PDB file of C-alpha atoms in Angstrom:
ATOM      1  CA  MET A   1     -11.347   9.573  19.958  1.00  0.00           C
ATOM      2  CA  LEU A   2      -7.579   9.355  21.274  1.00  0.00           C
ATOM      3  CA  LYS A   3      -8.117  12.417  23.529  1.00  0.00           C
ATOM      4  CA  CYS A   4     -10.828  10.388  25.533  1.00  0.00           C
ATOM      5  CA  GLY A   5      -8.830   7.589  26.059  1.00  0.00           C
ATOM      6  CA  LYS A   6     -10.224   5.506  22.825  1.00  0.00           C
ATOM      7  CA  THR A   7      -7.896   2.676  20.897  1.00  0.00           C
ATOM      8  CA  VAL A   8      -8.309   4.073  17.304  1.00  0.00           C
ATOM      9  CA  LEU A   9      -8.091   1.654  14.307  1.00  0.00           C
ATOM     10  CA  CYS A  10      -7.893   4.312  11.895  1.00  0.00           C
ATOM     11  CA  GLU A  11      -8.960   3.573   8.255  1.00  0.00           C
ATOM     12  CA  LYS A  12      -6.374   4.008   5.404  1.00  0.00           C
ATOM     13  CA  THR A  13      -4.967   6.800   4.543  1.00  0.00           C
ATOM     14  CA  MET A  14      -4.246   7.856   8.460  1.00  0.00           C
ATOM     15  CA  GLY A  15      -3.575  11.105   7.487  1.00  0.00           C
ATOM     16  CA  LEU A  16      -3.353  13.495   4.632  1.00  0.00           C
ATOM     17  CA  ASN A  17       0.364  14.224   5.277  1.00  0.00           C
ATOM     18  CA  LEU A  18       2.914  13.462   7.369  1.00  0.00           C
ATOM     19  CA  LYS A  19       2.277  16.227   9.685  1.00  0.00           C
ATOM     20  CA  HIS A  20      -1.590  14.520  10.283  1.00  0.00           C
ATOM     21  CA  CYS A  21       0.066  11.330  11.302  1.00  0.00           C
ATOM     22  CA  ARG A  22       2.407  12.717  13.478  1.00  0.00           C
ATOM     23  CA  GLU A  23       0.104  14.840  15.430  1.00  0.00           C
ATOM     24  CA  LEU A  24      -2.237  11.494  15.624  1.00  0.00           C
ATOM     25  CA  LEU A  25       0.878   9.665  16.706  1.00  0.00           C
ATOM     26  CA  ASP A  26       1.892  12.267  19.519  1.00  0.00           C
ATOM     27  CA  ILE A  27      -1.820  12.450  20.749  1.00  0.00           C
ATOM     28  CA  ALA A  28      -1.639   8.540  21.173  1.00  0.00           C
ATOM     29  CA  ARG A  29       1.789   8.606  22.405  1.00  0.00           C
ATOM     30  CA  GLU A  30       0.801  11.251  25.170  1.00  0.00           C
ATOM     31  CA  ASN A  31      -2.448   9.174  25.809  1.00  0.00           C
ATOM     32  CA  LYS A  32      -0.673   5.847  26.195  1.00  0.00           C
ATOM     33  CA  ILE A  33      -3.473   4.554  23.541  1.00  0.00           C
ATOM     34  CA  PHE A  34      -3.121   2.053  20.512  1.00  0.00           C
ATOM     35  CA  LEU A  35      -3.243   3.844  16.998  1.00  0.00           C
ATOM     36  CA  MET A  36      -2.991   1.881  14.075  1.00  0.00           C
ATOM     37  CA  GLU A  37      -3.649   2.279  10.653  1.00  0.00           C
ATOM     38  CA  ALA A  38      -6.059  -0.140   9.479  1.00  0.00           C
ATOM     39  CA  ILE A  39      -5.098  -2.171   6.112  1.00  0.00           C
ATOM     40  CA  TRP A  40      -7.986  -4.490   5.866  1.00  0.00           C
ATOM     41  CA  THR A  41      -6.348  -6.510   3.211  1.00  0.00           C
ATOM     42  CA  ARG A  42      -3.842  -8.092   5.240  1.00  0.00           C
ATOM     43  CA  CYS A  43      -6.248  -9.897   7.408  1.00  0.00           C
ATOM     44  CA  PHE A  44      -7.120 -11.831   4.046  1.00  0.00           C
ATOM     45  CA  PRO A  45      -6.243 -15.466   4.204  1.00  0.00           C
ATOM     46  CA  VAL A  46      -3.906 -15.068   1.115  1.00  0.00           C
ATOM     47  CA  TYR A  47      -1.506 -13.321   3.235  1.00  0.00           C
ATOM     48  CA  GLU A  48      -1.115 -16.490   5.752  1.00  0.00           C
ATOM     49  CA  ILE A  49      -0.566 -18.646   2.818  1.00  0.00           C
ATOM     50  CA  LEU A  50       1.524 -16.534   0.942  1.00  0.00           C
ATOM     51  CA  ARG A  51       4.140 -16.152   4.403  1.00  0.00           C
ATOM     52  CA  LYS A  52       3.979 -19.799   4.810  1.00  0.00           C
ATOM     53  CA  GLU A  53       5.164 -20.441   0.750  1.00  0.00           C
ATOM     54  CA  LEU A  54       7.907 -17.514   1.246  1.00  0.00           C
ATOM     55  CA  ASP A  55       9.140 -18.899   4.366  1.00  0.00           C
ATOM     56  CA  SER A  56       9.162 -22.365   2.612  1.00  0.00           C
ATOM     57  CA  GLY A  57      11.763 -21.117   0.263  1.00  0.00           C
ATOM     58  CA  GLU A  58       9.489 -22.358  -2.692  1.00  0.00           C
ATOM     59  CA  VAL A  59      10.550 -19.237  -4.783  1.00  0.00           C
ATOM     60  CA  GLY A  60      13.916 -19.109  -3.592  1.00  0.00           C
ATOM     61  CA  ASP A  61      15.347 -15.495  -2.803  1.00  0.00           C
ATOM     62  CA  ILE A  62      12.835 -12.679  -3.424  1.00  0.00           C
ATOM     63  CA  VAL A  63      14.663 -10.501  -5.863  1.00  0.00           C
ATOM     64  CA  GLN A  64      11.484  -8.531  -7.321  1.00  0.00           C
ATOM     65  CA  VAL A  65       7.836  -7.671  -6.692  1.00  0.00           C
ATOM     66  CA  TYR A  66       5.299  -6.238  -9.128  1.00  0.00           C
ATOM     67  CA  ALA A  67       1.855  -4.935  -7.567  1.00  0.00           C
ATOM     68  CA  THR A  68      -0.924  -2.976  -9.127  1.00  0.00           C
ATOM     69  CA  ALA A  69      -4.160  -1.523  -7.854  1.00  0.00           C
ATOM     70  CA  GLY A  70      -6.228   0.622 -10.224  1.00  0.00           C
ATOM     71  CA  CYS A  71      -9.896   1.162 -10.417  1.00  0.00           C
ATOM     72  CA  SER A  72     -11.963   3.699 -12.401  1.00  0.00           C
ATOM     73  CA  ASN A  73     -13.325   5.950  -9.630  1.00  0.00           C
ATOM     74  CA  ALA A  74     -11.661   9.457 -10.911  1.00  0.00           C
ATOM     75  CA  GLU A  75     -15.112  10.859 -11.577  1.00  0.00           C
ATOM     76  CA  VAL A  76     -16.322   9.936  -7.650  1.00  0.00           C
ATOM     77  CA  GLU A  77     -16.678  13.641  -5.902  1.00  0.00           C
ATOM     78  CA  ARG A  78     -14.222  12.528  -3.345  1.00  0.00           C
ATOM     79  CA  MET A  79     -11.248  11.656  -5.662  1.00  0.00           C
ATOM     80  CA  LYS A  80     -11.530  15.075  -7.159  1.00  0.00           C
ATOM     81  CA  SER A  81     -10.711  16.702  -3.861  1.00  0.00           C
ATOM     82  CA  LYS A  82      -7.091  16.853  -2.671  1.00  0.00           C
ATOM     83  CA  ASP A  83      -8.141  18.194   0.901  1.00  0.00           C
ATOM     84  CA  LEU A  84     -10.375  14.837   0.858  1.00  0.00           C
ATOM     85  CA  GLY A  85      -7.597  12.498   0.102  1.00  0.00           C
ATOM     86  CA  GLY A  86      -8.784  11.537  -3.415  1.00  0.00           C
ATOM     87  CA  GLU A  87      -5.733  10.539  -4.600  1.00  0.00           C
ATOM     88  CA  SER A  88      -4.165   7.241  -6.194  1.00  0.00           C
ATOM     89  CA  ILE A  89      -1.624   7.512  -3.558  1.00  0.00           C
ATOM     90  CA  SER A  90      -3.782   7.670  -0.927  1.00  0.00           C
ATOM     91  CA  ASP A  91      -6.798   5.891  -1.811  1.00  0.00           C
ATOM     92  CA  LEU A  92      -5.037   2.780  -3.887  1.00  0.00           C
ATOM     93  CA  ASP A  93      -1.052   2.988  -3.286  1.00  0.00           C
ATOM     94  CA  CYS A  94      -1.301   1.447  -0.161  1.00  0.00           C
ATOM     95  CA  TYR A  95      -2.392  -1.787  -1.149  1.00  0.00           C
ATOM     96  CA  PRO A  96       0.587  -2.561  -3.347  1.00  0.00           C
ATOM     97  CA  LEU A  97       2.902  -0.855  -1.109  1.00  0.00           C
ATOM     98  CA  GLN A  98       2.086  -2.926   2.096  1.00  0.00           C
ATOM     99  CA  PHE A  99       2.267  -5.978   0.015  1.00  0.00           C
ATOM    100  CA  ALA A 100       5.683  -5.489  -0.941  1.00  0.00           C
ATOM    101  CA  SER A 101       6.310  -4.355   2.987  1.00  0.00           C
ATOM    102  CA  PHE A 102       4.819  -7.329   3.686  1.00  0.00           C
ATOM    103  CA  VAL A 103       6.851  -9.797   1.152  1.00  0.00           C
ATOM    104  CA  PHE A 104      10.239  -7.697   1.998  1.00  0.00           C
ATOM    105  CA  ASP A 105       9.566  -7.909   5.808  1.00  0.00           C
ATOM    106  CA  ALA A 106       9.163  -3.837   6.470  1.00  0.00           C
ATOM    107  CA  ARG A 107      12.813  -3.505   5.370  1.00  0.00           C
ATOM    108  CA  CYS A 108      13.654   0.083   4.647  1.00  0.00           C
ATOM    109  CA  PRO A 109      14.164   0.893   1.101  1.00  0.00           C
ATOM    110  CA  LYS A 110      17.747   2.136  -0.141  1.00  0.00           C
ATOM    111  CA  ASP A 111      16.098   4.501  -3.031  1.00  0.00           C
ATOM    112  CA  THR A 112      12.508   5.036  -4.249  1.00  0.00           C
ATOM    113  CA  ALA A 113      11.454   6.682  -7.681  1.00  0.00           C
ATOM    114  CA  ALA A 114       8.024   7.738  -8.104  1.00  0.00           C
ATOM    115  CA  LEU A 115       6.486   9.164 -11.350  1.00  0.00           C
ATOM    116  CA  GLY A 116       2.685  10.190 -11.609  1.00  0.00           C
ATOM    117  CA  TYR A 117       0.015  12.380 -13.299  1.00  0.00           C
ATOM    118  CA  ILE A 118      -1.161  15.131 -11.118  1.00  0.00           C
ATOM    119  CA  ASN A 119      -4.932  16.883 -12.762  1.00  0.00           C
ATOM    120  CA  GLU A 120      -5.570  20.574 -12.702  1.00  0.00           C
ATOM    121  CA  ASN A 121      -6.785  20.437  -9.216  1.00  0.00           C
ATOM    122  CA  GLY A 122      -3.645  19.215  -7.947  1.00  0.00           C
ATOM    123  CA  VAL A 123      -4.718  15.549  -7.428  1.00  0.00           C
ATOM    124  CA  ASP A 124      -2.621  12.454  -8.895  1.00  0.00           C
ATOM    125  CA  LEU A 125      -4.751  10.147 -11.030  1.00  0.00           C
ATOM    126  CA  SER A 126      -1.621   7.651 -11.367  1.00  0.00           C
ATOM    127  CA  MET A 127       1.373   6.883  -9.847  1.00  0.00           C
ATOM    128  CA  GLY A 128       4.357   4.282 -11.005  1.00  0.00           C
ATOM    129  CA  CYS A 129       6.948   3.714  -8.412  1.00  0.00           C
ATOM    130  CA  VAL A 130      10.207   1.777  -8.491  1.00  0.00           C
ATOM    131  CA  ILE A 131      11.803   0.804  -4.548  1.00  0.00           C
ATOM    132  CA  THR A 132      15.488  -0.631  -4.412  1.00  0.00           C
ATOM    133  CA  PHE A 133      16.963  -2.346  -1.210  1.00  0.00           C
ATOM    134  CA  GLU A 134      20.029  -2.487  -0.208  1.00  0.00           C
ATOM    135  CA  THR A 135      20.143  -6.198  -1.306  1.00  0.00           C
ATOM    136  CA  GLY A 136      19.299  -5.378  -4.834  1.00  0.00           C
ATOM    137  CA  GLN A 137      15.774  -6.111  -4.159  1.00  0.00           C
ATOM    138  CA  THR A 138      13.044  -3.991  -6.208  1.00  0.00           C
ATOM    139  CA  ALA A 139       9.493  -3.156  -5.805  1.00  0.00           C
ATOM    140  CA  ILE A 140       7.718  -2.143  -9.055  1.00  0.00           C
ATOM    141  CA  LEU A 141       4.382  -0.772  -7.975  1.00  0.00           C
ATOM    142  CA  SER A 142       1.364   1.214  -9.696  1.00  0.00           C
ATOM    143  CA  THR A 143      -1.811   2.823  -9.244  1.00  0.00           C
ATOM    144  CA  HIS A 144      -4.535   4.517 -11.444  1.00  0.00           C
ATOM    145  CA  THR A 145      -7.794   5.975 -10.846  1.00  0.00           C
ATOM    146  CA  ARG A 146      -8.768   6.392 -14.591  1.00  0.00           C
ATOM    147  CA  SER A 147      -8.701   2.413 -15.380  1.00  0.00           C
ATOM    148  CA  ASP A 148      -9.386  -1.210 -13.912  1.00  0.00           C
ATOM    149  CA  PHE A 149      -6.206  -2.501 -13.484  1.00  0.00           C
ATOM    150  CA  PRO A 150      -5.738  -6.403 -13.000  1.00  0.00           C
ATOM    151  CA  ASN A 151      -5.166  -5.598  -9.228  1.00  0.00           C
ATOM    152  CA  ASP A 152      -2.574  -8.468  -9.107  1.00  0.00           C
ATOM    153  CA  ALA A 153       0.895  -8.903  -7.247  1.00  0.00           C
ATOM    154  CA  VAL A 154       3.787 -11.001  -8.537  1.00  0.00           C
ATOM    155  CA  ILE A 155       6.626 -12.182  -6.406  1.00  0.00           C
ATOM    156  CA  ILE A 156       9.689 -13.613  -8.466  1.00  0.00           C
ATOM    157  CA  GLY A 157      12.217 -15.458  -6.834  1.00  0.00           C
ATOM    158  CA  THR A 158      15.535 -17.081  -7.932  1.00  0.00           C
ATOM    159  CA  LYS A 159      13.791 -20.352  -8.137  1.00  0.00           C
ATOM    160  CA  GLY A 160      10.227 -19.444  -9.349  1.00  0.00           C
ATOM    161  CA  SER A 161       7.491 -17.013  -8.935  1.00  0.00           C
ATOM    162  CA  SER A 162       4.093 -16.921  -7.415  1.00  0.00           C
ATOM    163  CA  SER A 163       1.329 -14.848  -8.698  1.00  0.00           C
ATOM    164  CA  ILE A 164      -1.194 -13.202  -6.311  1.00  0.00           C
ATOM    165  CA  LEU A 165      -4.383 -11.937  -8.144  1.00  0.00           C
ATOM    166  CA  VAL A 166      -7.687 -10.102  -6.179  1.00  0.00           C
ATOM    167  CA  PRO A 167      -8.239 -10.824  -3.590  1.00  0.00           C
ATOM    168  CA  TYR A 168      -4.836  -9.721  -2.600  1.00  0.00           C
ATOM    169  CA  THR A 169      -6.288  -6.148  -3.088  1.00  0.00           C
ATOM    170  CA  ILE A 170      -9.450  -4.123  -3.275  1.00  0.00           C
ATOM    171  CA  ASN A 171     -11.873  -4.841  -6.082  1.00  0.00           C
ATOM    172  CA  ASN A 172     -14.206  -8.129  -5.993  1.00  0.00           C
ATOM    173  CA  ALA A 173     -12.593  -8.532  -2.439  1.00  0.00           C
TER     174      ALA A 173
END
């Protein structure tokens, strides 16, 4: 589509790895065509409400974000194949990760540490991640394909906290 001059709004994930994403970005740049990864949850009204709440200073300075995304889909055929992007990181982590990115205004992290469970096919079924920023803020994210998580997010600030339940993410949206 990009080579044909068509704008592309690409369902997550844009590519199975960094190489795939760079190839798509290069084609889009060469052809001067708009390409964007579609994180549909960003269009939910809760994000507009949340931005106003955060900008108002109601929770104070944000110090930590917790966000989860999990659903029992490990037995879905696509989720058993690494070649089809069937991993908790590819399929689910985009939701808590983009949430943390939204809350922290897309700032680059200082450090990231992650652990997970990888099955015999090389597919990650779960992931836990801690992201730290230069200012000492942290994001703690987790995903799982073998359990239905609450799919919630909590923002903790110096004056209070804010909890977001589904539909910040996937289930019941």
